[in-house]
Amino acid sequence: MANFETVEVSTDLLIVGGGFGTCGAATEAAYWAKKNGLKVAMVDKAALDRSGAVAMGLSAINQYVGVRDGENTVEDYVRYVRQDLMGISREDLVYNIARHVDSTVHLFEKWGLKIWTDEEGKYVHEGRWQLMINGESYKIIIAEAAKNALADAGGEIYERVFITDPLVENNRIVGAVGFSTREEKFYVFKAKAVIAGMGGAVHVFRPRSVGEGLGRSWYPPFNSGSSAYFTLKAGAEMTCQEVRFIPVRFKDGYGPVGAWFLLFKSRAISAEGGEYMAVRKDELQNWAPYGLAKPIPANLRNYLGMLDMDAGLGPLYMETNEAIGKLADQYKDDPKAFKKKMKELEAEAWEDFLDMTISQAILWASQNVKPEEKHSEIAACEPYFIGSHSGASGAWVSGPEDLDTPYKWGYANMTTIDGLFAVGDASGASSHKFSSGSHAEGRIAGKSAIKYIVEKGAEPAVDTGKVEELKAKILAPLDLWAAHCNETTDPEVNTNYILPRQFMFRLQKIMDEYAGGVTSAFKTSKSLLERAMELFVFLKEDAEKLAARDLYELERCWENIQRMWQGEAHVRTILFREETRWPGYYFRADTPKMDEENWHCFANCKWDPATGEWEMMKRDVWNIPGV
Ligand code: SFD
Ligand code: AMP
């Protein structure tokens, strides 16, 4: 077996992931841990300053309720999420996040984040819930606060350690294992409670960007489904695994559209000039009541554009020149003021990309795009798993203690595994938390996990035999490579192993062609999904034969195994839900309508670590009374 040193770390609370959710968790947990003399350790596969979805920065804070200014109420936010997710959301979780998110945003500002303000000192809104920021260094600022809090409480941070599996005994989490991505070290973390927050998943589906563009996607290529894998492998109940997210973005550079639609009030049109949101308005009747209320859910906005594409009316365009023109128009009688306004709008348009999706700015520059002169192509991206945005996949977690919610079996944000908490993309059915809400949810879970440790924490009884088995399994791809690498001249072709890149292509082909990816125009059916399940049997056999040439490829092997588990949970859940509820995310051609009578419910699933069997189940949707 590959000769890796085993490093053991004992802690009270282990925080897995270094993103927005877990930085929130670290900031809060450190405070309560210090008060109670407890230890906190945090582990990230990358470097905290630039890890996760916000690595490149962001140009907006997408969740701010604005309670102090009387702008909205927490209940308004609950209604917004209910509407956007076609009726399916955990309102207790959404409510809990919404009532804490403003204070999180105020902390961000205190820590140094520049939120745009107007002449009166009020926040500049992009839309009703969104605030404009100078966000290139957003992640660094939030990471710094987490680091400071941990340092103050004597906590530890492990960077460049990739976590694979949870350690669970008798339905109770006792730690996690993983390996260094830089040194030959295998890590065993022993803990009384664990907070999982390893983001969502990309490259489960075949991306639009292939060949020289491979790696470019809207969602960051370094989040590979670790959260879903970790919680599934622990035996936790999962929810909304069918609710993938497909954003519409500027094509190929994946630049954001929110600022264009909301701030610049731009229209999107087909090649024939029709504005699909207006031309296809009647289609929304078919998705009542959600199709008829405002704002129109993200998936339905996508769907109307997709109908244009299906009808051969593509490409679709964002009318950037028209939007900029209209905004500058009010200054048209004063040439100097007009010129100044045009410059300002042009700068804002470019900054929107430079703050968060630099490659879109590069693509615009390389194609000589001047947004004030000509429109730009937009397109629906490949599907992603990001429960914190407009998708909903994640673990099924316990609701807040002070609400009369039917979903309560433990401490706030605890999964169905004792002591295992989930935040951000790792926790499901609480969409539209975005960066700020994920951080707020992390703070909730951080406090709750320390409370759990104080009240129920037991010394983690780690089974060393199981850890040794896991070590052998996790390092096996290196051994397989060593045993067979000299048998062929081309390392990519060998009957005894498969390299992670080829394996990823196999997974993506199944997902894309059978589970409603880009090439199948986001359509699938029972027969296609059943065929996908047949092919998954072979894929899982192939997963046992993954080989790695070095540490870098060992990480790639495990990323792709995690993607495979996320993919399987997805396929199983789309199969289970016999209706189409989120057209624009996916369309089940054999059950093309929404079925409120039978499917106004959560579709949950669970994998049993003892038997290896999957269980699918329905759970009721609860609306907060009076909201
Ligand atoms: O508008 C392991 N999001 C936006 N939110 C906003 O508030 N404003 C925006 O402007 C946003 N835009 C946006 C957004 C996301 C993306 C991908 C783009 C644009 C391109 C959403 C937020 O970014 C998102 O909600 C939060 O980041 C979610 O937080 P969290 O904590 O669930 O995930 P993370 O931040 O990606 O962090 C994940 C961490 O886990 C680590 N990790 N560590 C150890 N072992 C493993 N195996 C691991 N696997 C992953 C990662 O390194 C990272 O630290 S807009 O355009 O939509
Ligand atoms: P995006 O850049 O698409 O991620 O959007 C950023 C934010 O604006 C998210 O909260 C979206 O839900 C919201 N948003 C984007 N486009 C629209 C739209 N046309 N109508 C309403 N909300 C939108």
Coordinates of N, CA and C in Angstrom, one line a residue, residues 1 21 28 59 102 173 308 338 385 466 487 492 509 546:
M1 N 0.8 -1.2 0.0 CA 0.0 0.0 0.0 C 0.9 1.3 0.0
G21 N -20.5 29.2 4.2 CA -21.2 28.6 5.3 C -20.3 28.3 6.4
E28 N -18.7 32.0 14.5 CA -19.6 31.9 15.6 C -19.1 30.8 16.6
S59 N -20.1 40.1 -7.3 CA -20.4 41.5 -7.5 C -21.7 42.0 -6.7
D102 N -29.4 39.8 7.9 CA -29.1 41.2 7.8 C -27.9 41.5 8.8
I173 N -21.8 10.8 14.5 CA -20.6 11.2 13.8 C -19.5 11.2 14.9
D308 N -37.9 28.9 -26.9 CA -37.5 29.6 -28.1 C -36.3 28.9 -28.8
F338 N -24.3 63.3 -20.4 CA -24.6 62.1 -21.1 C -23.4 61.2 -21.3
F385 N -25.3 21.5 -9.0 CA -26.0 21.2 -7.7 C -25.5 22.3 -6.7
K466 N -11.7 0.2 11.1 CA -12.4 0.8 9.9 C -11.6 1.9 9.3
E487 N 2.4 -1.6 -18.2 CA 1.9 -2.5 -19.2 C 1.5 -2.0 -20.5
E492 N -3.1 6.4 -20.8 CA -4.5 6.6 -20.8 C -5.3 5.3 -21.1
K509 N -21.2 11.6 -19.7 CA -22.0 11.1 -20.9 C -23.3 10.5 -20.4
L546 N -10.3 2.9 -10.5 CA -9.6 4.2 -10.7 C -8.2 4.2 -10.3

